Amino acid sequence: MSRDNWDIPEVFRRAMEEAGWEGNKGEGNEGGEGGGQRPPFPNRPQQPRRSNRTLWIVGILFLLFISINWIVGVYTDWLWFNELNYQSVWLTTWSYKFLSFVAFFIIALLILWGNWHLARQRASKATPPFYPRFLQIRAIRWLITGGAIFLAFGFASSIAVRWDEFLLYLNRVPFGTADPIFGRDISFYLFELPVYEALQQWIVSLLLLTLIGVVAIYAVNNVVDIQRGKWRPQESVILRQHVALLAALILLLWTTSYLFQIFNLNYSGRGVVTGASYTDINASLYALYAQMAFMLLAAIVMLYNVFKLSIRPLLITAGLWLVATVLVGGIYPALLQRYEVEPNELVRETPYIQYNIDYTRLGFNLDKIEVRQFEQIDPLDQGDVAANSAVLNNIRLWDYRPLQDTYTQLQALRPYYVFGEVDIDRYVIDGQVRQVMLATRELDKSKLPSLSWVNEKLEFTHGYGIVMNPVDRFTADGQPEFFIKNLPPESNVPLQVTQPEIYYGEFTKDEVFVGSDRDEFSYPSGNENVYSSYEGTGGVPLDTFLKRLAFAVRLGDTNVLLSDEINTQTRLQIHRQIQERIQKITPFLALDSDPYIVLTDDGRLFWIQDAFTYSTRFPYATPDSQTDINYIRNSVKITIDAYNGTVNYYIADMQDPIVQSYSGAFPGLFCKPEVRCQKICNRICATRKICLPFRQNNICAIT
């Protein structure tokens, strides 16, 4: 027969007969000849069935194999957090990640599989005899189920990465300040609106994909007349009801996007400054209300189509929405901006510019600046100079940049020692406050004479000591006059370094094993080397074979298992670089680019790191041009013990709602101010200049 006269169902039937598929007896096919019963398909030869138990065992072993790195990562992370006594932080973080994923996976799976399974069942009952047999093929059912599971996994993963937004939402603290246009508390924009937008976009995308799958299932299974290319009238009711209900839900949820756009006018860039402008308030706002109303009407009309097909009202509603979008949302705001605002821009935009100034200052914590007028100052005389000698003695003459090179030339002592950026601090020396410059002496393992595993992991494990000099003194040779220098540290002032070993620093980027059977290199002494053994509490104890095995897998290093010098007293120190260490615990805090070292009264070394909370969602505030940040607070001070690696967090700004929200979410994270270690509390001072590295750029603010 000619191609134009093909009977498509008959072609499929014959192909299945040739493949050996067994068929059902049924009535004649629509458009077929004679109508009677079809002969049964011949039986396909039966293949020997494997044991279900064997298949399950193989499947489980395969899953374990592909997930071994993930399991090891979770276990070793738990050991690391446990060593730092931050188990609660780890559990809270993982709880939010896991529960977010599971909840959204279940929701996505129910929506996808439920709708597709329902479409398959309803299409099976409505289509001619051949197609129900096709629908009942096990492979098709597994394809629908497997596809739903796969897509649900992807959808859940895409939304679960925003676990930190859900955490802030559930623990949000009000700002006590409202935006100037809608009167909403600032917390709504920082904590609530991002979550609502993410959920709306997620569910709309999910329903759109569900709708596509539903239409495809109905089409493939002959609710559409394949030969004629149109819907079969008697079966299209089933499709119309299902599709109309899903489309109504999509339109209803789409309506909320216009509500979110209304609130997002606070971030508009239409005017001369960030924030809602005259045109936004007097034109765009009403356009969004109109679009939202017509979209809601479209959802209602679509819902009506579940019960009765009504195309005309739907077309009218779509036309009204299009008119509102083009005329009210596009043309009218442009005309208003051109013919009313631009000729009178200063008059029209002045109140909105003032909003921007006020809220930008508030976002960057510049709203409390006091302007003071200094009276005329009399000329200084010799008596004034003598009376203020302490001030003059603290005038900085050394520049920290060339001083770093000077430290390297005079105090590195060996090629494998390096100095980081020179810090500036103040100490009470002989009853006077002295401004000093100091830096730590750390190891650069790339310059070791031998890069063996034993040298890198067991022997050369730490830096040693600091160098300190006053900011205003020179020797006769033009060199800095050192307060603390040499190896071991020598001091000519009442400041002593009693624990000079630096296991955690700015250059300690690899893992080491301490407390092993091999002594650790401390410092050179003439032609000999001085060795020591670690006696602190830093690091994960490798006191069981399971821990050694887990870290061997994680590090990809079989020496962790094979080395005879690692014993049950050995500790593994990982994440030793101080900023990496902090980010591992609190990835939601941004860090200042320059942590600084301090020497406590009892001679121990601590790092102090400034940390920041931030947001890109502060209404009416002009964002940084490179990072989009428009709210930032230096709310957290962090201390890291250079010997033990202990990390402590202190809230420096209790007025910051973001850090209060994090404090509520992680009850054991921040130390109470009254229990702050007195040995270093006087060293936690105001930052001279905050330079925050974020997305490879710097944000600078004065505090």
XYZ file of C-alpha atoms in Angstrom:
703
model
C 0.000 0.000 0.000
C 1.103 3.561 -0.601
C 2.687 5.627 2.153
C -0.331 7.943 2.213
C -2.588 5.036 3.164
C -0.500 3.665 6.024
C -2.479 2.566 9.068
C -0.097 3.723 11.802
C -1.454 1.442 14.580
C -1.318 -1.517 12.195
C 2.309 -0.745 11.370
C 3.180 -0.763 15.106
C 1.219 -4.000 15.610
C 3.055 -5.797 12.831
C 6.407 -4.576 14.089
C 5.627 -5.939 17.544
C 4.469 -9.254 16.053
C 7.778 -9.592 14.242
C 9.588 -8.833 17.519
C 7.755 -11.701 19.223
C 5.575 -9.669 21.612
C 2.467 -11.334 22.965
C -0.717 -9.339 22.382
C -4.249 -9.239 23.730
C -7.403 -10.096 21.967
C -9.404 -6.996 21.269
C -11.720 -5.260 18.976
C -10.790 -3.977 15.580
C -8.664 -0.924 15.297
C -10.105 2.367 14.322
C -9.644 2.702 10.580
C -8.634 -0.999 10.250
C -10.301 -3.574 8.092
C -13.040 -5.872 9.289
C -13.072 -4.985 12.924
C -12.839 -8.559 14.402
C -10.320 -9.993 16.798
C -6.585 -9.947 16.250
C -4.632 -13.164 16.582
C -2.391 -13.230 19.637
C 1.235 -12.326 19.265
C 3.627 -15.272 19.475
C 5.293 -15.718 22.837
C 8.758 -14.237 23.236
C 11.302 -16.851 24.370
C 11.667 -16.669 28.121
C 15.089 -15.684 29.420
C 16.380 -17.197 32.655
C 15.681 -14.781 35.497
C 18.440 -13.719 37.839
C 18.009 -13.840 41.532
C 16.490 -10.611 42.844
C 18.680 -10.890 45.915
C 21.843 -10.956 43.801
C 20.712 -7.914 41.843
C 19.991 -6.021 45.046
C 23.406 -6.902 46.492
C 25.192 -5.850 43.308
C 23.212 -2.614 43.222
C 23.986 -1.765 46.846
C 27.695 -2.512 46.390
C 27.768 -0.314 43.293
C 26.121 2.565 45.160
C 28.605 2.178 48.011
C 31.493 2.203 45.553
C 30.436 5.395 43.793
C 29.587 7.122 47.076
C 32.676 6.096 49.059
C 34.361 9.490 48.671
C 31.208 11.251 49.850
C 30.898 8.953 52.880
C 34.563 9.408 53.772
C 34.241 13.172 53.359
C 31.272 13.335 55.716
C 32.962 11.113 58.315
C 36.287 12.970 58.303
C 34.540 16.345 58.395
C 32.656 15.155 61.466
C 35.952 14.159 63.127
C 37.434 17.572 62.318
C 34.455 19.546 63.638
C 34.365 17.312 66.706
C 38.028 18.081 67.427
C 37.165 21.810 67.413
C 34.024 21.305 69.549
C 31.824 22.620 66.755
C 29.735 19.476 66.358
C 26.553 21.521 66.716
C 27.578 23.763 63.805
C 28.239 20.721 61.618
C 24.957 19.084 62.613
C 22.934 22.243 62.027
C 24.514 22.846 58.634
C 24.015 19.266 57.507
C 20.495 19.168 58.894
C 19.476 22.163 56.802
C 21.217 20.787 53.710
C 19.809 17.279 54.102
C 16.286 18.210 55.136
C 16.060 20.833 52.385
C 17.092 18.274 49.790
C 14.800 15.531 51.084
C 11.779 17.812 51.401
C 12.138 19.275 47.916
C 12.959 15.875 46.419
C 9.746 14.407 47.812
C 7.694 17.384 46.614
C 9.228 17.275 43.129
C 8.849 13.504 42.867
C 5.211 13.575 43.941
C 4.367 16.310 41.441
C 6.266 14.791 38.509
C 5.499 11.109 39.022
C 1.964 11.711 40.282
C 0.937 13.739 37.232
C 2.726 11.529 34.710
C 1.380 8.342 36.263
C -2.129 9.806 36.300
C -1.784 10.828 32.648
C -0.655 7.310 31.706
C -3.566 5.686 33.513
C -6.183 8.032 32.075
C -4.764 7.748 28.567
C -4.795 3.947 28.869
C -8.533 3.948 29.518
C -9.353 6.415 26.763
C -7.334 5.206 23.773
C -7.946 2.336 21.298
C -7.046 -1.257 22.234
C -3.540 -1.325 20.807
C -2.249 1.609 22.852
C -3.258 0.431 26.329
C -1.076 -2.579 25.710
C 1.781 -0.245 24.833
C 1.167 1.769 28.006
C 1.320 -1.340 30.173
C 4.761 -2.339 28.950
C 6.972 -2.461 32.052
C 9.757 -0.506 30.356
C 7.405 2.441 29.828
C 6.349 2.439 33.462
C 9.976 2.276 34.581
C 10.871 5.050 32.142
C 8.273 7.347 33.683
C 9.318 6.456 37.235
C 13.046 6.692 36.510
C 12.658 9.985 34.678
C 10.651 11.440 37.557
C 13.266 10.342 40.102
C 16.140 11.728 38.020
C 14.466 15.087 37.442
C 13.315 15.318 41.072
C 16.922 14.799 42.144
C 18.036 17.657 39.893
C 15.278 19.989 41.063
C 15.967 19.210 44.731
C 19.699 19.782 44.281
C 19.118 23.140 42.596
C 17.067 24.537 45.486
C 18.813 22.796 48.407
C 22.018 24.783 47.755
C 20.135 27.780 49.143
C 19.959 26.166 52.578
C 21.610 29.206 54.164
C 18.734 31.412 52.970
C 16.239 29.040 54.588
C 18.335 29.100 57.764
C 18.237 32.901 57.935
C 14.537 32.925 57.083
C 13.663 30.618 59.978
C 15.892 32.518 62.420
C 15.336 36.044 61.120
C 15.553 39.050 63.409
C 13.788 42.339 62.543
C 15.863 45.423 61.729
C 13.434 47.843 63.317
C 13.696 50.066 60.229
C 11.216 50.090 57.341
C 11.730 50.875 53.674
C 10.436 54.347 52.675
C 7.997 53.225 49.960
C 6.070 50.186 51.188
C 6.784 50.416 54.907
C 8.147 46.875 55.160
C 10.804 46.056 57.734
C 14.240 45.703 56.141
C 14.347 42.070 57.286
C 11.603 41.293 54.767
C 13.940 42.219 51.908
C 17.027 40.488 53.311
C 15.517 37.317 54.766
C 12.029 36.708 53.358
C 11.782 38.010 49.795
C 14.771 35.980 48.463
C 13.180 32.781 49.797
C 9.761 33.578 48.348
C 11.280 34.341 44.941
C 13.379 31.177 44.943
C 10.400 28.992 45.862
C 8.154 30.637 43.264
C 10.688 30.184 40.462
C 11.346 26.601 41.521
C 7.723 25.480 41.637
C 6.831 27.244 38.358
C 9.747 25.533 36.579
C 8.713 22.208 38.079
C 5.090 22.600 36.982
C 6.116 23.659 33.468
C 8.209 20.511 33.080
C 5.365 18.459 34.525
C 2.971 19.995 32.017
C 5.278 19.184 29.100
C 5.518 15.576 30.251
C 1.750 15.272 30.670
C 1.074 16.564 27.150
C 3.736 14.227 25.742
C 2.214 11.178 27.454
C -1.272 11.968 26.187
C 0.057 12.643 22.691
C 2.190 9.514 22.438
C -0.690 7.381 23.624
C -3.158 8.415 20.938
C -5.174 11.068 22.710
C -3.955 12.935 19.664
C -4.893 11.415 16.320
C -1.454 10.695 14.890
C -2.764 10.137 11.377
C -4.726 13.386 11.200
C -2.550 15.502 13.482
C -5.371 16.697 15.753
C -6.938 15.863 19.113
C -9.487 13.099 19.192
C -12.710 14.825 20.351
C -13.804 12.057 22.698
C -10.428 11.852 24.444
C -9.444 15.547 24.437
C -11.631 16.216 27.495
C -9.215 14.148 29.570
C -6.241 16.102 28.299
C -8.010 19.465 28.589
C -8.921 18.914 32.235
C -5.448 17.840 33.251
C -3.605 20.496 31.256
C -5.987 23.287 32.269
C -5.556 22.511 35.958
C -1.753 22.538 35.709
C -1.791 25.703 33.583
C -4.085 27.435 36.085
C -1.644 26.643 38.892
C 1.269 27.961 36.827
C -0.563 31.202 36.040
C -1.589 31.629 39.666
C 2.004 31.236 40.823
C 3.178 33.486 38.012
C 0.910 36.169 39.427
C 3.074 36.305 42.542
C 6.110 37.223 40.436
C 4.500 40.627 39.772
C 4.056 41.121 43.500
C 7.757 40.421 43.974
C 8.608 42.839 41.156
C 6.662 45.530 43.000
C 8.856 45.106 46.073
C 11.943 44.924 43.855
C 11.287 48.483 42.693
C 13.380 49.360 45.748
C 16.389 48.162 43.701
C 15.388 49.881 40.455
C 18.083 51.485 38.348
C 15.750 53.584 36.201
C 16.464 56.853 37.989
C 19.682 58.710 38.652
C 20.318 56.626 41.780
C 19.474 53.142 43.000
C 15.913 52.733 44.251
C 12.394 53.468 43.098
C 12.269 56.676 41.077
C 9.405 59.054 40.285
C 8.548 57.056 37.162
C 8.672 53.752 39.034
C 6.217 54.972 41.663
C 3.844 56.815 39.324
C 3.882 54.478 36.313
C 5.676 51.145 36.694
C 3.964 50.392 39.996
C 0.482 50.685 38.482
C 1.547 48.681 35.442
C 2.640 45.828 37.690
C -0.665 45.951 39.563
C -2.521 45.754 36.227
C -0.400 42.870 34.971
C -0.896 41.023 38.241
C -4.683 41.493 38.043
C -4.918 40.240 34.456
C -2.647 37.285 35.186
C -4.860 36.357 38.130
C -7.912 36.647 35.876
C -6.197 34.380 33.332
C -5.619 31.789 36.049
C -9.317 31.886 36.981
C -10.380 31.542 33.330
C -7.982 28.640 32.865
C -9.422 26.980 35.948
C -12.894 27.378 34.418
C -11.628 25.399 31.411
C -11.257 22.373 33.647
C -15.044 22.104 33.596
C -15.913 23.631 30.236
C -13.836 24.541 27.206
C -13.900 28.327 26.808
C -11.264 29.729 24.503
C -12.701 33.203 23.939
C -12.446 34.505 27.548
C -8.912 33.161 27.691
C -7.939 35.028 24.526
C -9.554 38.233 25.798
C -7.685 37.980 29.101
C -4.408 37.320 27.304
C -5.035 40.378 25.137
C -5.697 42.582 28.150
C -2.525 41.341 29.822
C -0.554 42.082 26.646
C -2.003 45.605 26.454
C -1.128 46.217 30.113
C 2.405 44.958 29.511
C 3.084 46.983 26.366
C 1.146 50.191 26.971
C 1.009 50.613 30.740
C 4.248 48.772 31.510
C 6.365 49.982 28.599
C 5.125 52.978 26.642
C 3.535 55.003 29.446
C 6.582 54.892 31.803
C 8.851 55.861 28.902
C 6.655 58.841 27.996
C 6.396 59.929 31.631
C 10.158 59.740 32.041
C 10.815 61.665 28.836
C 8.250 64.461 29.032
C 7.690 65.001 32.752
C 10.708 63.747 34.671
C 13.659 64.706 32.468
C 12.641 68.398 32.086
C 12.103 68.639 35.871
C 14.468 65.939 37.119
C 15.733 67.681 40.240
C 12.234 68.522 41.459
C 10.765 65.107 40.667
C 13.656 62.978 41.909
C 14.790 64.917 45.001
C 12.841 62.878 47.605
C 13.981 59.601 46.038
C 17.596 60.760 45.908
C 17.371 61.584 49.610
C 16.016 58.082 50.283
C 19.019 56.672 48.455
C 21.486 58.784 50.448
C 19.912 57.853 53.776
C 19.677 54.128 53.096
C 23.122 53.877 51.504
C 24.599 55.398 54.657
C 22.558 52.996 56.741
C 23.628 50.004 54.651
C 27.322 50.790 55.031
C 27.014 51.839 58.690
C 27.840 55.458 57.906
C 24.666 56.952 59.352
C 26.191 57.741 62.765
C 29.049 59.934 61.571
C 29.426 63.092 63.647
C 30.739 66.268 62.047
C 32.809 68.388 64.435
C 34.203 71.842 63.797
C 37.701 72.350 65.212
C 38.467 75.757 66.612
C 41.625 77.569 65.661
C 44.674 75.764 67.032
C 47.505 77.851 68.464
C 51.039 77.223 67.121
C 52.958 74.499 68.962
C 55.960 75.359 71.109
C 58.689 73.286 72.754
C 56.568 72.763 75.843
C 53.761 71.232 73.813
C 56.203 68.828 72.183
C 57.676 67.768 75.530
C 54.226 67.272 77.029
C 53.196 64.974 74.181
C 56.336 62.886 73.800
C 54.292 59.672 73.993
C 52.366 60.732 70.904
C 55.523 61.643 69.010
C 57.154 58.337 69.904
C 54.299 56.510 68.180
C 54.457 58.369 64.878
C 55.096 55.652 62.308
C 58.277 56.151 60.293
C 58.613 52.634 58.933
C 56.598 51.647 55.856
C 55.299 48.101 56.185
C 56.045 47.200 52.537
C 59.851 47.672 52.483
C 59.969 46.505 56.097
C 58.759 43.064 54.992
C 61.792 42.786 52.695
C 64.026 43.969 55.528
C 62.641 41.254 57.810
C 63.382 38.664 55.146
C 66.969 39.860 54.689
C 67.809 40.162 58.390
C 65.614 37.633 60.182
C 64.640 34.813 57.801
C 67.953 33.119 58.714
C 67.230 30.184 56.402
C 65.858 30.160 52.816
C 62.815 28.104 53.806
C 61.514 30.781 56.207
C 59.169 33.514 54.947
C 57.437 36.512 56.503
C 53.865 37.445 55.759
C 52.447 40.944 55.607
C 53.718 43.151 58.420
C 51.048 44.016 60.987
C 50.762 47.117 63.176
C 49.660 46.858 66.790
C 50.013 48.523 70.185
C 51.465 47.076 73.393
C 52.050 48.492 76.851
C 55.815 48.479 77.346
C 57.372 49.914 80.506
C 54.086 51.587 81.344
C 53.714 53.327 77.984
C 51.605 52.432 74.970
C 53.988 51.725 72.107
C 53.012 51.248 68.495
C 54.951 48.360 66.990
C 55.264 46.438 63.741
C 55.503 42.657 63.737
C 55.324 39.585 61.513
C 55.425 35.806 61.879
C 58.217 33.548 60.637
C 56.579 30.705 58.716
C 57.763 27.777 56.603
C 57.851 27.742 52.816
C 58.149 24.005 52.162
C 58.823 24.488 48.467
C 62.295 25.726 49.483
C 63.213 22.724 51.628
C 66.413 20.944 50.540
C 64.514 17.659 50.222
C 60.802 17.316 49.450
C 60.330 13.797 50.787
C 57.042 12.705 52.366
C 58.698 12.445 55.785
C 60.121 15.961 55.523
C 56.878 17.553 54.370
C 54.415 15.685 56.592
C 56.284 14.604 59.732
C 59.408 16.689 60.283
C 58.941 20.229 58.944
C 55.552 20.929 60.478
C 55.594 24.496 61.764
C 57.014 27.995 61.642
C 58.757 29.587 64.585
C 58.512 32.912 66.370
C 57.873 36.516 65.457
C 59.864 39.652 64.748
C 58.850 42.982 66.331
C 60.180 46.526 66.167
C 58.888 49.974 67.223
C 57.487 52.146 64.453
C 59.853 55.069 65.042
C 63.335 53.695 65.773
C 66.356 52.984 63.570
C 69.863 51.735 64.257
C 72.919 53.659 63.164
C 72.968 51.502 60.014
C 69.391 52.454 59.148
C 68.008 49.085 60.162
C 64.991 48.564 62.434
C 65.695 48.443 66.153
C 64.152 45.109 67.111
C 62.170 44.474 70.276
C 61.954 40.731 69.445
C 64.250 38.907 67.015
C 66.289 35.777 66.219
C 65.805 32.034 66.827
C 64.854 31.176 69.487
C 63.084 34.517 70.064
C 65.120 37.065 72.020
C 63.391 40.065 73.607
C 64.863 43.242 75.075
C 61.487 44.458 76.373
C 59.041 42.940 78.900
C 57.377 40.912 76.125
C 58.294 37.240 75.974
C 57.351 34.579 73.398
C 56.872 31.434 75.466
C 55.144 29.337 72.785
C 56.742 30.351 69.469
C 55.668 27.363 67.337
C 53.267 28.327 64.521
C 51.278 25.301 63.366
C 48.409 27.437 62.059
C 49.144 30.491 59.972
C 48.851 32.275 56.654
C 51.190 29.932 54.746
C 50.300 26.599 56.365
C 48.341 25.251 53.416
C 49.084 21.526 53.725
C 48.312 18.846 56.278
C 50.906 17.523 58.745
C 51.116 14.689 61.271
C 52.226 15.725 64.755
C 53.017 13.585 67.770
C 54.540 10.864 65.598
C 57.643 8.810 66.371
C 59.764 11.297 64.416
C 60.902 14.496 66.126
C 59.840 17.762 64.494
C 62.239 20.424 63.289
C 61.901 23.603 65.356
C 64.714 25.971 64.323
C 68.356 25.979 63.257
C 71.063 26.667 65.821
C 74.405 27.281 64.173
C 75.310 24.204 62.156
C 72.836 22.039 64.031
C 69.072 21.818 64.211
C 66.869 21.858 67.290
C 63.981 19.376 67.371
C 60.859 19.084 69.498
C 57.654 17.084 69.789
C 54.138 18.478 69.667
C 52.427 18.624 73.057
C 49.224 20.467 72.173
C 45.637 19.485 71.432
C 45.374 20.542 67.795
C 44.507 17.978 65.161
C 42.338 14.893 64.766
C 43.684 11.942 66.819
C 44.528 8.949 64.602
C 43.935 6.493 67.424
C 42.007 3.874 65.418
C 42.605 2.043 62.168
C 39.278 3.316 60.810
C 40.385 6.943 61.174
C 43.698 6.240 59.450
C 41.897 4.441 56.637
C 39.360 7.244 56.223
C 42.001 9.963 56.013
C 44.153 7.843 53.705
C 41.192 7.713 51.312
C 40.387 11.391 51.734
C 43.967 12.562 51.201
C 44.691 9.952 48.533
C 47.815 9.076 50.518
C 48.607 5.426 51.294
C 51.486 6.515 53.539
C 48.892 7.360 56.184
C 48.332 3.600 56.484
C 51.825 2.340 55.690
C 54.050 4.671 57.723
C 55.454 3.017 60.851
C 56.114 6.426 62.409
C 52.415 7.236 62.779
C 51.165 5.858 66.095
C 48.013 6.034 68.208
C 49.173 9.340 69.725
C 49.593 10.995 66.336
C 47.297 13.838 65.349
C 46.456 14.939 61.827
C 46.312 18.706 61.423
C 44.312 19.732 58.336
C 42.801 23.039 57.218
C 45.693 24.831 58.916
C 45.550 27.985 56.799
C 43.613 30.282 59.092
C 41.187 31.733 56.550
C 40.508 28.318 55.029
C 39.930 27.036 58.568
C 37.387 29.755 59.313
C 35.603 29.334 55.981
C 35.271 25.611 56.644
C 33.338 26.369 59.835
C 31.447 29.492 58.750
C 31.285 29.799 54.952
C 28.617 32.494 55.289
C 31.039 35.055 56.772
C 33.252 37.209 54.547
C 36.797 37.754 55.786
C 39.132 40.716 55.840
C 42.144 40.141 53.614
C 44.706 40.720 56.381
C 44.493 38.722 59.623
C 46.981 39.918 62.212
C 49.097 38.183 64.833
C 49.075 39.195 68.500
C 51.276 38.265 71.435
C 49.422 37.698 74.694
C 50.667 38.629 78.131
C 51.618 35.004 78.835
C 53.688 34.738 75.645
C 51.304 32.827 73.369
C 50.571 33.704 69.741
C 47.046 34.212 68.447
C 45.665 35.286 65.095
C 42.797 37.762 64.988
C 40.566 37.796 61.936
C 37.918 40.398 61.163
C 34.764 38.895 59.653
C 31.769 40.531 58.039
C 28.111 39.918 57.476
C 26.822 41.343 54.221
C 23.900 41.455 51.824
C 23.081 42.596 48.304
C 19.408 43.133 49.174
C 19.331 46.292 51.270
C 16.564 48.504 49.788
C 17.417 51.881 48.278
C 21.148 51.482 48.991
C 23.626 51.957 46.158
C 25.615 48.721 45.765
C 29.329 48.337 45.280
C 29.953 48.391 41.529
C 31.992 45.175 41.526
C 30.320 42.970 44.125
C 26.748 44.366 44.345
C 27.054 44.428 48.151
C 25.024 47.254 49.703
C 24.981 46.191 53.361
C 28.052 45.248 55.391
C 28.972 45.064 59.060
C 32.219 44.150 60.800
C 30.137 42.109 63.225
C 32.482 39.267 64.136
C 35.995 38.971 65.542
C 37.668 35.564 65.356
C 40.707 34.300 67.242
C 42.849 31.337 66.193
C 45.465 29.799 68.464
C 48.657 29.507 66.387
C 49.719 26.399 68.361
C 46.495 24.451 68.948
C 44.338 25.802 66.122
C 41.439 26.591 68.462
C 38.908 28.896 66.791
C 36.678 31.236 68.807
C 34.016 33.596 67.454
C 32.996 36.835 69.184
C 30.152 39.147 68.208
C 31.515 42.675 67.848
C 28.258 44.345 66.757
C 25.181 43.141 68.627
C 23.036 45.618 66.666
C 23.517 43.695 63.422
C 20.358 41.642 62.705
C 22.213 39.281 60.363
C 24.716 38.168 62.988
C 21.861 37.905 65.497
C 20.077 35.594 63.074
C 23.180 33.432 62.690
C 23.599 33.400 66.449
C 20.054 32.090 66.798
C 20.642 29.441 64.150
C 23.978 28.304 65.668
C 23.580 28.618 69.459
C 27.046 27.209 70.197
C 29.005 29.192 67.642
C 29.548 32.622 69.176
C 31.145 33.092 72.584
C 29.393 35.330 75.048
C 31.211 38.657 75.542
C 31.526 38.116 79.276
C 33.511 34.883 78.787
C 35.924 36.319 76.245
C 39.494 35.321 76.943
C 41.006 38.192 78.889
C 44.431 37.415 77.454
C 43.451 38.681 74.038
C 40.345 40.838 74.568
C 42.436 43.987 74.805
C 43.985 43.110 71.453
C 40.613 42.969 69.651
C 40.433 46.582 68.626
C 38.769 48.655 65.947
C 39.923 47.892 62.441
C 41.913 50.702 60.845
C 40.679 49.925 57.378
C 38.440 47.076 56.380
C 39.335 45.669 52.969
C 37.168 42.698 52.173
C 38.294 40.396 49.352
C 35.104 39.273 47.665
C 34.902 37.873 44.135
C 38.535 38.824 43.599
C 37.849 42.480 44.461
C 38.073 44.688 47.521
C 35.376 46.514 49.419
C 36.835 49.126 51.728
C 35.133 50.934 54.574
C 36.399 52.895 57.535
C 35.238 51.926 61.024
